[in-house]
mmCIF file of C-alpha atoms in Angstrom:
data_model
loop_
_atom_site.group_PDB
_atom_site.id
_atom_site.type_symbol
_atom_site.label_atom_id
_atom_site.label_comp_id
_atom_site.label_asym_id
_atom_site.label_seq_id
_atom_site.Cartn_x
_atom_site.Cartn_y
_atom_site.Cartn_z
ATOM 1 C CA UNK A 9 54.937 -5.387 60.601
ATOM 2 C CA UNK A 10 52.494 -4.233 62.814
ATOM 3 C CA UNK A 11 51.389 -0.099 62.299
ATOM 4 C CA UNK A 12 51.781 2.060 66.005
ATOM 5 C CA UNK A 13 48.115 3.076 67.196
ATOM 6 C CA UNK A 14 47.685 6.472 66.762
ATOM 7 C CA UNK A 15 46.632 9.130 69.370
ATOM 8 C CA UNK A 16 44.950 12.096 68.386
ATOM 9 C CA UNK A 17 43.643 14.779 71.091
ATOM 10 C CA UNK A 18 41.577 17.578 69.889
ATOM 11 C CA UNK A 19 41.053 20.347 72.800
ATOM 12 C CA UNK A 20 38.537 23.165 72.030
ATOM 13 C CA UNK A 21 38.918 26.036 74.370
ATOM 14 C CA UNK A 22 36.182 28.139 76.205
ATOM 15 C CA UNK A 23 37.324 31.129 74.883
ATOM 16 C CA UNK A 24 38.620 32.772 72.006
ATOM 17 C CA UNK A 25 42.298 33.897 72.643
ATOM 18 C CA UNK A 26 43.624 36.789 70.409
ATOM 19 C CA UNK A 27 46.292 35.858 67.946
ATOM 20 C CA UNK A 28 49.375 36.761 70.404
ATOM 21 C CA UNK A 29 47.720 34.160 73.062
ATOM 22 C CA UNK A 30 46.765 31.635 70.072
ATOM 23 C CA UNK A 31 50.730 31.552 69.337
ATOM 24 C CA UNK A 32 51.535 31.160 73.048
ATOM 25 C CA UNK A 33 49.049 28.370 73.384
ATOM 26 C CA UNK A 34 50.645 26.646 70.260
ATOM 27 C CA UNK A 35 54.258 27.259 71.946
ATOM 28 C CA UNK A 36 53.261 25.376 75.452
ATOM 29 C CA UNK A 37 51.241 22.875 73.555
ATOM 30 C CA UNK A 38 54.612 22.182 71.619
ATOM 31 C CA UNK A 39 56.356 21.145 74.799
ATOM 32 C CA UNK A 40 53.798 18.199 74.826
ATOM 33 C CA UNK A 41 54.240 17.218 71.307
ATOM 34 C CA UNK A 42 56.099 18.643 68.059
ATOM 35 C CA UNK A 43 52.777 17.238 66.234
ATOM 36 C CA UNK A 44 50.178 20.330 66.967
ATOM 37 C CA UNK A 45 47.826 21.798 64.291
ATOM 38 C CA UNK A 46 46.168 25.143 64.757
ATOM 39 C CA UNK A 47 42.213 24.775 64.079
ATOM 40 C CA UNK A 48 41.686 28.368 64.320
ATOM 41 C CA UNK A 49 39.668 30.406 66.066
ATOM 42 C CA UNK A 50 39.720 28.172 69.311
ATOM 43 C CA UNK A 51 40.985 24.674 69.079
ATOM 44 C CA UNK A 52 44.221 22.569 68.217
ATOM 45 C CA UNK A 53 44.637 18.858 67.326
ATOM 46 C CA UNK A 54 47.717 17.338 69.013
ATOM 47 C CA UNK A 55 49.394 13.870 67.653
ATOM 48 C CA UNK A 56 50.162 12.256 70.993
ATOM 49 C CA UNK A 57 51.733 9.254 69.789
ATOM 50 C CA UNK A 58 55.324 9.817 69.739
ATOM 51 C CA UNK A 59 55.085 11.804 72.942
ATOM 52 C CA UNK A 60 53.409 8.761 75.016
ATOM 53 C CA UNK A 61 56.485 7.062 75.610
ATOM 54 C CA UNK A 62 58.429 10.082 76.603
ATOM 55 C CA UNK A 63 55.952 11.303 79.194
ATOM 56 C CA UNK A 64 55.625 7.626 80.386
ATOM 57 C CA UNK A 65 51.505 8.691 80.606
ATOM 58 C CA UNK A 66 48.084 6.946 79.414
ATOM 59 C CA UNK A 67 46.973 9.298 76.255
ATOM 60 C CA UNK A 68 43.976 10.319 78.917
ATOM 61 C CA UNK A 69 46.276 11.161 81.071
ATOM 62 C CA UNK A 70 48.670 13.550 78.955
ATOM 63 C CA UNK A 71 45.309 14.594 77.502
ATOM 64 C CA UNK A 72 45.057 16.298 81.114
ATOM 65 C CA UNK A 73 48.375 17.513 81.733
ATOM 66 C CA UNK A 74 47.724 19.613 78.849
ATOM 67 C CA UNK A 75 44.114 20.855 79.925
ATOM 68 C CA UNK A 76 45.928 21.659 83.196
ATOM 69 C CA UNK A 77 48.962 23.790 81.455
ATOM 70 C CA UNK A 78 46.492 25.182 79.475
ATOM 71 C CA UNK A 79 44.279 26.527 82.663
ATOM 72 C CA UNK A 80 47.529 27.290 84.785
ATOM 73 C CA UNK A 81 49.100 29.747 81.934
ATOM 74 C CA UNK A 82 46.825 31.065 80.021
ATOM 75 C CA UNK A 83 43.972 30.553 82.629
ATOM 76 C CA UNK A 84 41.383 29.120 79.901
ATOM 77 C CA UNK A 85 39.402 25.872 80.168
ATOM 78 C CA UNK A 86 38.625 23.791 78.287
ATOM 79 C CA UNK A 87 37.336 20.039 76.892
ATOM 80 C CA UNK A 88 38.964 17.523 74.885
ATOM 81 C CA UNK A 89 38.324 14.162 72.413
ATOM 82 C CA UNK A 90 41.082 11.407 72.566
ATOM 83 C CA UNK A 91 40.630 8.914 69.293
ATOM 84 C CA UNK A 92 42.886 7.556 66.429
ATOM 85 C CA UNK A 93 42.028 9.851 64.174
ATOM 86 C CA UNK A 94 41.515 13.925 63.395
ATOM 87 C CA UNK A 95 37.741 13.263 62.442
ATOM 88 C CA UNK A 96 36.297 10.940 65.233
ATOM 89 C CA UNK A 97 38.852 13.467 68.315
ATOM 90 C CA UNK A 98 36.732 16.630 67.243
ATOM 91 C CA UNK A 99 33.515 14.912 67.141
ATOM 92 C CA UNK A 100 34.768 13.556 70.793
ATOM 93 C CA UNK A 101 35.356 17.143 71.956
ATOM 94 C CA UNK A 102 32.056 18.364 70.373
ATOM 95 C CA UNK A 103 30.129 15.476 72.868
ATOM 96 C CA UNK A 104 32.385 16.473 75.917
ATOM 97 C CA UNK A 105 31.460 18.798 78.406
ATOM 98 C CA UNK A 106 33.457 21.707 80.193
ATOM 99 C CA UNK A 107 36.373 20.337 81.468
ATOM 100 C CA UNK A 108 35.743 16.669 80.274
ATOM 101 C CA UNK A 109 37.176 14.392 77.847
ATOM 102 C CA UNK A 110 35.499 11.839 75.637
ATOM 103 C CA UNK A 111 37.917 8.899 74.850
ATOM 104 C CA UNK A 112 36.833 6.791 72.040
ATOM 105 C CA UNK A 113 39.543 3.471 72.081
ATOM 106 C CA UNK A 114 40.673 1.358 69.442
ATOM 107 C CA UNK A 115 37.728 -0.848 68.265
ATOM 108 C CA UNK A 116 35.164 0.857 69.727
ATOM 109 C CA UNK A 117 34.433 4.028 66.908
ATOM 110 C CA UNK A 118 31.974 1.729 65.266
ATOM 111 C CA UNK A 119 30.021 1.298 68.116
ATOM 112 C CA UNK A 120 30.495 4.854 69.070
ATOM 113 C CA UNK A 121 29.233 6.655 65.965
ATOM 114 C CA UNK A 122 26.293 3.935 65.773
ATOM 115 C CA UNK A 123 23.472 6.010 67.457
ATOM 116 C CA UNK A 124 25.156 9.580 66.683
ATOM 117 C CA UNK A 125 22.716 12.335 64.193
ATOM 118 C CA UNK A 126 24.228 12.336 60.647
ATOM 119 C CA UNK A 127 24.770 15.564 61.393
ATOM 120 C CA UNK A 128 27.354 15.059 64.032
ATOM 121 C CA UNK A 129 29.368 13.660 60.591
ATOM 122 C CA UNK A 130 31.672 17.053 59.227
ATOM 123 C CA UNK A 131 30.900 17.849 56.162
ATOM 124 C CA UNK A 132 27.252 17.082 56.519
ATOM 125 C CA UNK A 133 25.077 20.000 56.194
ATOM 126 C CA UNK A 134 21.470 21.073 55.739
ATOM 127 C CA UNK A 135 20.827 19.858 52.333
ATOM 128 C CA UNK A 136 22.703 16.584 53.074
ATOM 129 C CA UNK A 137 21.154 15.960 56.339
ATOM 130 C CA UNK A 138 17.316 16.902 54.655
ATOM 131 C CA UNK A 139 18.322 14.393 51.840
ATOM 132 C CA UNK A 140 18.935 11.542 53.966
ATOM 133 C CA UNK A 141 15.897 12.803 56.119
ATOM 134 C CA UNK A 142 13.641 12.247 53.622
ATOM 135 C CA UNK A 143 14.378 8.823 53.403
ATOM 136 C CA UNK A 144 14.578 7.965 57.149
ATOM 137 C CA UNK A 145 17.887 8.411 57.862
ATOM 138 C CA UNK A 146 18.818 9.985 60.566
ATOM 139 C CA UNK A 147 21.617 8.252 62.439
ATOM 140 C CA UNK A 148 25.244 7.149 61.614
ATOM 141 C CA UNK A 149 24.735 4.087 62.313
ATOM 142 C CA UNK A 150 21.318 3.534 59.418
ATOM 143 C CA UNK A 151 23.903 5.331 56.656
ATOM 144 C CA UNK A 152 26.498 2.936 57.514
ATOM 145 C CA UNK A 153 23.821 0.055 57.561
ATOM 146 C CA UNK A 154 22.954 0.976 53.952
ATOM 147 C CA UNK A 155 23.957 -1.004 51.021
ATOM 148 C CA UNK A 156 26.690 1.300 48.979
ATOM 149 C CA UNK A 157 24.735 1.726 45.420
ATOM 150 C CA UNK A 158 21.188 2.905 47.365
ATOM 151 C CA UNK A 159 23.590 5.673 49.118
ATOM 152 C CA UNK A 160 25.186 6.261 45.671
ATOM 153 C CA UNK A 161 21.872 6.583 43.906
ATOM 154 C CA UNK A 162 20.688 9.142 46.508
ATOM 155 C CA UNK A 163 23.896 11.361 47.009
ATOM 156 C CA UNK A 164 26.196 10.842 43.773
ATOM 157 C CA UNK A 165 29.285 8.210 43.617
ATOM 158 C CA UNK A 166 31.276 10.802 45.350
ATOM 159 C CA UNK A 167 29.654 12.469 48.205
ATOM 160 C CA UNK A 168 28.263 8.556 49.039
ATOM 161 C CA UNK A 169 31.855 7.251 49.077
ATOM 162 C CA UNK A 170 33.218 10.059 51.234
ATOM 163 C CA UNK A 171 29.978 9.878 53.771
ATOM 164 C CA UNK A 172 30.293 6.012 54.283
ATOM 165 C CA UNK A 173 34.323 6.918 55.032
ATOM 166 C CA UNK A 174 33.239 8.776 57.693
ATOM 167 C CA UNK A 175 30.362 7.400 58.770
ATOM 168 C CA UNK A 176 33.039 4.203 59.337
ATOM 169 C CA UNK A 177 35.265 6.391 61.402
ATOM 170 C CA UNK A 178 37.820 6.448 58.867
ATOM 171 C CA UNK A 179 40.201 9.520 58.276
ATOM 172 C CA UNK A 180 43.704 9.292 57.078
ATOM 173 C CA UNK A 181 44.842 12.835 57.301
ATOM 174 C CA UNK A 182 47.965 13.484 59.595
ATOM 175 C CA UNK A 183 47.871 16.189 62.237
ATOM 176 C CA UNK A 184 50.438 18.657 60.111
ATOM 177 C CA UNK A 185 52.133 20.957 62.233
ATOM 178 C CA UNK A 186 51.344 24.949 61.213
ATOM 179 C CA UNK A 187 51.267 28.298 62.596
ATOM 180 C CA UNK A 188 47.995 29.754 63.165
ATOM 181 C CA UNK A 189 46.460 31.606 59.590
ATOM 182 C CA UNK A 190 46.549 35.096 60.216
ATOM 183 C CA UNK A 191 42.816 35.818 61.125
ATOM 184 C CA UNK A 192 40.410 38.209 63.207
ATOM 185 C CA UNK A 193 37.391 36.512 65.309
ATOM 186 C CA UNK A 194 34.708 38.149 66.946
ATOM 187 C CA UNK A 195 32.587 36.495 69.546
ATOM 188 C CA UNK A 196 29.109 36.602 71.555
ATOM 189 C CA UNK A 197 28.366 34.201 74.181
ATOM 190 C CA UNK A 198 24.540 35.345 74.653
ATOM 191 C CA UNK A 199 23.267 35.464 78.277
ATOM 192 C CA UNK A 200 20.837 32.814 77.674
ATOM 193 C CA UNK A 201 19.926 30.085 75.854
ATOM 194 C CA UNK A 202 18.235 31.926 72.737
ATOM 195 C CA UNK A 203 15.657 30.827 70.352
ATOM 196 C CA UNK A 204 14.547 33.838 68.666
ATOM 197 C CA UNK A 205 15.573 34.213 65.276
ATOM 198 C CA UNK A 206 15.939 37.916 65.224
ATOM 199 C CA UNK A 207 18.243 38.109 67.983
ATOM 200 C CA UNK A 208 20.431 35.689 66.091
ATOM 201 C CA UNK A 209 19.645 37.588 63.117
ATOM 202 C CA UNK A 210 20.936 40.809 65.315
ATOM 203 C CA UNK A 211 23.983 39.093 66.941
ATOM 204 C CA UNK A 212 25.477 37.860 63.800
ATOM 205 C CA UNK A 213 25.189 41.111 62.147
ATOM 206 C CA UNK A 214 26.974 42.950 65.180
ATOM 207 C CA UNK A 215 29.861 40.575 64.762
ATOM 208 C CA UNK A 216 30.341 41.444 61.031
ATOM 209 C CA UNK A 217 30.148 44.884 61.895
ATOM 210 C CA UNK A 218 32.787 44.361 64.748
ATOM 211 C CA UNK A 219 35.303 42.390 62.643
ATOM 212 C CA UNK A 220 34.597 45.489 59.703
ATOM 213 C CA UNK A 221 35.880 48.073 61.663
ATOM 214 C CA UNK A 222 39.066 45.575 63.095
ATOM 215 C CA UNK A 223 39.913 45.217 59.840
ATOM 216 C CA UNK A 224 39.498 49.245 58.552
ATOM 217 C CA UNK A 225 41.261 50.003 61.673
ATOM 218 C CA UNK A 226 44.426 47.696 61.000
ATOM 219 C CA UNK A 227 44.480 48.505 57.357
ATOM 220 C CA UNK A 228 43.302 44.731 56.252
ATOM 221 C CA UNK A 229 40.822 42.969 53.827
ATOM 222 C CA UNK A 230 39.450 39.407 54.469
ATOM 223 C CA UNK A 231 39.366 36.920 51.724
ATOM 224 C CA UNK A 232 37.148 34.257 53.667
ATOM 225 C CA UNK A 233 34.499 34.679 56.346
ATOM 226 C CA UNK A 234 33.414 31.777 58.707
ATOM 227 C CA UNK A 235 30.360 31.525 61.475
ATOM 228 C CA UNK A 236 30.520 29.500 63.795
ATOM 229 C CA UNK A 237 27.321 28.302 66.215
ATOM 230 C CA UNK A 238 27.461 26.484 69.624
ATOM 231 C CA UNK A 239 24.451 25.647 70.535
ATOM 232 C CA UNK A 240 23.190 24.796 74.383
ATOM 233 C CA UNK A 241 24.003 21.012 74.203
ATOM 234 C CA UNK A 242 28.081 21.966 73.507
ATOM 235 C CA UNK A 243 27.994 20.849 70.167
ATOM 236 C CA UNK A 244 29.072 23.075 67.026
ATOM 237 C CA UNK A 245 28.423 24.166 63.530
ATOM 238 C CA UNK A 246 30.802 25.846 61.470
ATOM 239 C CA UNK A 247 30.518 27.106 57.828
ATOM 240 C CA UNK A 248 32.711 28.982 55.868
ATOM 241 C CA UNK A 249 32.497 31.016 52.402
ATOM 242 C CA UNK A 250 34.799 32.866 50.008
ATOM 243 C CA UNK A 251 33.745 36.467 49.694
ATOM 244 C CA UNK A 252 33.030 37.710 45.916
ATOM 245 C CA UNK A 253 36.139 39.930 46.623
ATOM 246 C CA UNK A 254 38.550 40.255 49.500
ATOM 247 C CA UNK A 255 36.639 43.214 51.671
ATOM 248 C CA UNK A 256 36.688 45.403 54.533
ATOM 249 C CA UNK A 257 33.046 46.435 53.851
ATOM 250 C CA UNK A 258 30.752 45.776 57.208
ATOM 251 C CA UNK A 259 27.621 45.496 54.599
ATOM 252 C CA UNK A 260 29.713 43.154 52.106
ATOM 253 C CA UNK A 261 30.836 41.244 55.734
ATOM 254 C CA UNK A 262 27.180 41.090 57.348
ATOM 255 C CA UNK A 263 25.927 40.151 53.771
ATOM 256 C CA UNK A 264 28.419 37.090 53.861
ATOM 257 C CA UNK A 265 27.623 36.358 57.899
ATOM 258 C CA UNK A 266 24.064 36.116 57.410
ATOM 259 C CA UNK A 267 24.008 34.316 54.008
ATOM 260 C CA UNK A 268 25.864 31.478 56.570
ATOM 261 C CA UNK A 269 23.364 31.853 59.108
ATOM 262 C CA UNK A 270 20.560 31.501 57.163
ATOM 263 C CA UNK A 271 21.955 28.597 54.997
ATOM 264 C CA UNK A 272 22.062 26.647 58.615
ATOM 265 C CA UNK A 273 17.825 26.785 59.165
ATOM 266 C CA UNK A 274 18.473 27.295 62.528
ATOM 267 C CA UNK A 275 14.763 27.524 63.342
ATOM 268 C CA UNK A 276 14.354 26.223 66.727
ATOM 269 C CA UNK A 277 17.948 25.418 67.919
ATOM 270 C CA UNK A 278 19.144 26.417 70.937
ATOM 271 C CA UNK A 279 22.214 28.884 70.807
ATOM 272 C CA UNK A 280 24.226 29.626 73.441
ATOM 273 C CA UNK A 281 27.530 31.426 71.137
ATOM 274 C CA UNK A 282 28.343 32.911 67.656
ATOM 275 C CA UNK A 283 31.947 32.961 66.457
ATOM 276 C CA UNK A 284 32.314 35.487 62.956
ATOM 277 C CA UNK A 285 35.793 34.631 61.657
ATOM 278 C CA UNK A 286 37.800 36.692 58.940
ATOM 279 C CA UNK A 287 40.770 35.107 57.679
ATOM 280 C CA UNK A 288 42.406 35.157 53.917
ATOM 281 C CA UNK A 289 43.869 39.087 54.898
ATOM 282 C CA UNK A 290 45.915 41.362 53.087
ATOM 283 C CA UNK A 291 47.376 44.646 53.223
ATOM 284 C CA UNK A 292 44.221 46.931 51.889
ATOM 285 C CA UNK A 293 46.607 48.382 49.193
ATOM 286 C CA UNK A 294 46.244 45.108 47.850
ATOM 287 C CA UNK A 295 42.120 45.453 47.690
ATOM 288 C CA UNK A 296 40.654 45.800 44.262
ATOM 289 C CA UNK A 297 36.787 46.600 44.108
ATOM 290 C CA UNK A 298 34.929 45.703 40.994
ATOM 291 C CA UNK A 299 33.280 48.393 39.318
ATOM 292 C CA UNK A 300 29.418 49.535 39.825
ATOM 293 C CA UNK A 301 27.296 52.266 37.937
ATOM 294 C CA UNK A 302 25.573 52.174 41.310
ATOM 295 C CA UNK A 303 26.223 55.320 43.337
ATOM 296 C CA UNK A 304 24.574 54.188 46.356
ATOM 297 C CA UNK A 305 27.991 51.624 46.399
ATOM 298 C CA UNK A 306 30.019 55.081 46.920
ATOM 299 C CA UNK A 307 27.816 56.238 49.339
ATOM 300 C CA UNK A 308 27.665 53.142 51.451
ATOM 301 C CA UNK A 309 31.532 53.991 51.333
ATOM 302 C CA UNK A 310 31.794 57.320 52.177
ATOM 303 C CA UNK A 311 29.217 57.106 55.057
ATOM 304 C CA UNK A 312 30.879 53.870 56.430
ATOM 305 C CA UNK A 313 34.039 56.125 56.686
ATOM 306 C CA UNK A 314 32.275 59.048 58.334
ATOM 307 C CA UNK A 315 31.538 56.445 60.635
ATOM 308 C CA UNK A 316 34.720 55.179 61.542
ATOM 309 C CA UNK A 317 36.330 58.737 61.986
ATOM 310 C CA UNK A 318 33.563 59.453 64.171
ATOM 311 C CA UNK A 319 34.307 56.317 66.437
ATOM 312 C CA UNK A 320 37.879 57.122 67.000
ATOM 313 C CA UNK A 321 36.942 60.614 68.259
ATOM 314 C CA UNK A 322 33.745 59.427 70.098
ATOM 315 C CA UNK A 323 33.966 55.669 71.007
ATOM 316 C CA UNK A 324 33.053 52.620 69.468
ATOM 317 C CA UNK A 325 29.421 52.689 69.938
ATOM 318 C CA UNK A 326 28.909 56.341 68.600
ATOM 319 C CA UNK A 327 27.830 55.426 66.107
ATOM 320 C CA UNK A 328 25.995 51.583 65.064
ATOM 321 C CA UNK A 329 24.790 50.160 62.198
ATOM 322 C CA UNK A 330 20.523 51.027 62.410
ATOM 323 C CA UNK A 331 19.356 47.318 62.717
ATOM 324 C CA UNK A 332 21.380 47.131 65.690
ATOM 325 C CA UNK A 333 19.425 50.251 67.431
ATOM 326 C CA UNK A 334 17.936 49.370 70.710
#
C-alpha cells in the first residue's frame, strides 16, 4: 500500500500580530485545514493534505488562497514554503521573498538542500557551523557527501546522526494542531540595514526592557526568553533559553536577550529585525526569587519599581534604562 504525499505549508507573516489577532489568524487558517500548528511569535505550519481534495486546488494554489485570506482579514502579508515535511516548508519560507512561495516537490529536496549553508539546517548553530568550518564544510550538500563515521568522529554519534537526517531532508514530525503558548513579543524592524554592533547591542536591550514592563504591568513572569534575528537577505535565526528563574526583572530579561545575541557572533551580518519573545508565564504570585546577601539585588528592585510608577503617571519613555539614553 502506497503512503499519501504529504503537504506541508509553512507561512511566516510580516508582522507580529498580538495574541487576540494570533488566535484569529489560527481560526481562519482552520477553515483551510483542521491540521494548523502555531509557531509562535509569527508563523504557522498548515498540513494541506487532507484539505487538497476538498478544495479541488494544486497545494500552490491553496498555499495562496490562504496568503490572500490572510491579507484580506487581517491585512498582513506574508511568504510561504510548500514541501513534504515541517523541516524542509520553513527552510522554504526562510528562502522566499515578500509575498512569494518556494515549492520544493517530491524528489527534488535532495537537490534542493545540495548548495544551501549548513547553517540554513535548524538546529545548527555557531559552534556547529565553526566545527564543520574548520574542516571545509560549509554546504549541505559536502555534510551529506561525507562518509557517516568521519561526521561521527567530528560531532559525536548523536548530533552526526541527527545532522545527516536533516541534511537528507528527512523529518517525521506531524504538524499537531495547538493553540498558541501564552507569550509576549516585542519587535524592531530597524530603518536600515544595520551593521553596527552597538546598535544591535542597544536594540536588543530596549526589547527586554519593553517586554519587562508588559509583563510588571499584567502581573506576569516569563519562564523562557527567545531572540529572534532577520537579517537583510529574509532569512532567520532564532535561539531560545530557560531563565535561571521565571522573572519579570528588565536586567534579569536584557541579561538573558543579550547572552542570545552575543552567542550568535553576529559580527558583520546584516540585520534588518529583532524579535524578543517571553513565553513560559505565570501569575507573579507564583514567582519565587532565590535569595542574595547582595543589597544592590533590592535596590535594582526598588528603583525598577520607582520606575514603573513613574511611567504610568508620566508615559512610557519617562523614564529609560541609561544605555538606552540618546
Amino acid at each position: 500500500m502506497s503512503t499519501r504525499q504529504r503537504h506541508i505549508a509553512h507561512l511566516h507573516l510580516h508582522a507580529v500580530p498580538n495574541e487576540e489577532q494570533y488566535a484569529q489568524i489560527i481560526e481562519l487558517m482552520s477553515g483551510i485545514t483542521p491540521h494548523v500548528q502555531a509557531v509562535p511569535p509569527d508563523a504557522f505550519q498548515l498540513d494541506l493534505t487532507s484539505a487538497l481534495r476538498y478544495f479541488d486546488l494544486s497545494p500552490y494554489d491553496l498555499v495562496q488562497t490562504v496568503l490572500l485570506r490572510l491579507k484580506a482579514h487581517h491585512g498582513i502579508d506574508g511568504s510561504a514554503g510548500l514541501a513534504g515535511n515541517r523541516m524542509l516548508a520553513a527552510m522554504a519560507a526562510d528562502a522566499s521573498g515578500p509575498g512569494e512561495t518556494t515549492w520544493v516537490r517530491e524528489g527534488q529536496a535532495a537537490a534542493w538542500l545540495y548548495p544551501r549553508p549548513v547553517t540554513a539546517l535548524p538546529g545548527v548553530g555557531r559552534v556547529t557551523a565553526d566545527t564543520l568550518g574548520r574542516y571545509g564544510l560549509h554546504t549541505i550538500g559536502q555534510v551529506t557527501d561525507l562518509p557517516a563515521a568521519t561526521l561521527q568522529r567530528l560531532l559525536g554519534t548523536g548530533s552526526a546522526r541527527l545532522l545527516a537526517e536533516r541534511a537528507r531532508g528527512h523529518d517525521p514530525r506531524p504538524v499537531t494542531p495547538s493553540e498558541p503558548a501564552a507569550q509576549l513579543a516585542a519587535d524592531l524592524v530597524l530603518d536600515r540595514d544595520c551593521l553596527d554592533p552597538d546598535r544591535h547591542h542597544r536594540a536588543v536591550l530596549g526589547l527586554a526592557d519593553r517586554i519587562g514592563q508588559r509583563l510588571r504591568g499584567d502581573g506576569l513572569i516569563a519562564g523562557r526568553l527567545t531572540l529572534t534575528v532577520r537579517y537583510a537577505d529574509r532569512s532567520s535565526t532564532t535561539r531560545t533559553c530557560a531563565l535561571p528563574e521565571p522573572t519579570a526583572h528588565s536586567p534579569a530579561l536584557a541579561a538573558a536577550a543579550l547572552g542570545l545575541l552575543n552567542g550568535l557572533g553576529l559580527q558583520r551580518a546584516r540585520v534588518r529585525a529583532f524579535v524578543v519573545r517571553a513565553d513560559g508565564l505565570l501569575p507573579a504570585e507564583l514567582a519565587h526569587r532565590q535569595l542574595s546577601l547582595d543589597p544592590g539585588a533590592d535596590r535594582a528592585r526598588a528603583v525598577e519599581s520607582a520606575a514603573d510608577r513613574a511611567r504610568r503617571r508620566f508615559g512610557p519613555q519617562a523614564v529609560r534604562p541609561a544605555a538606552l539614553a540618546d
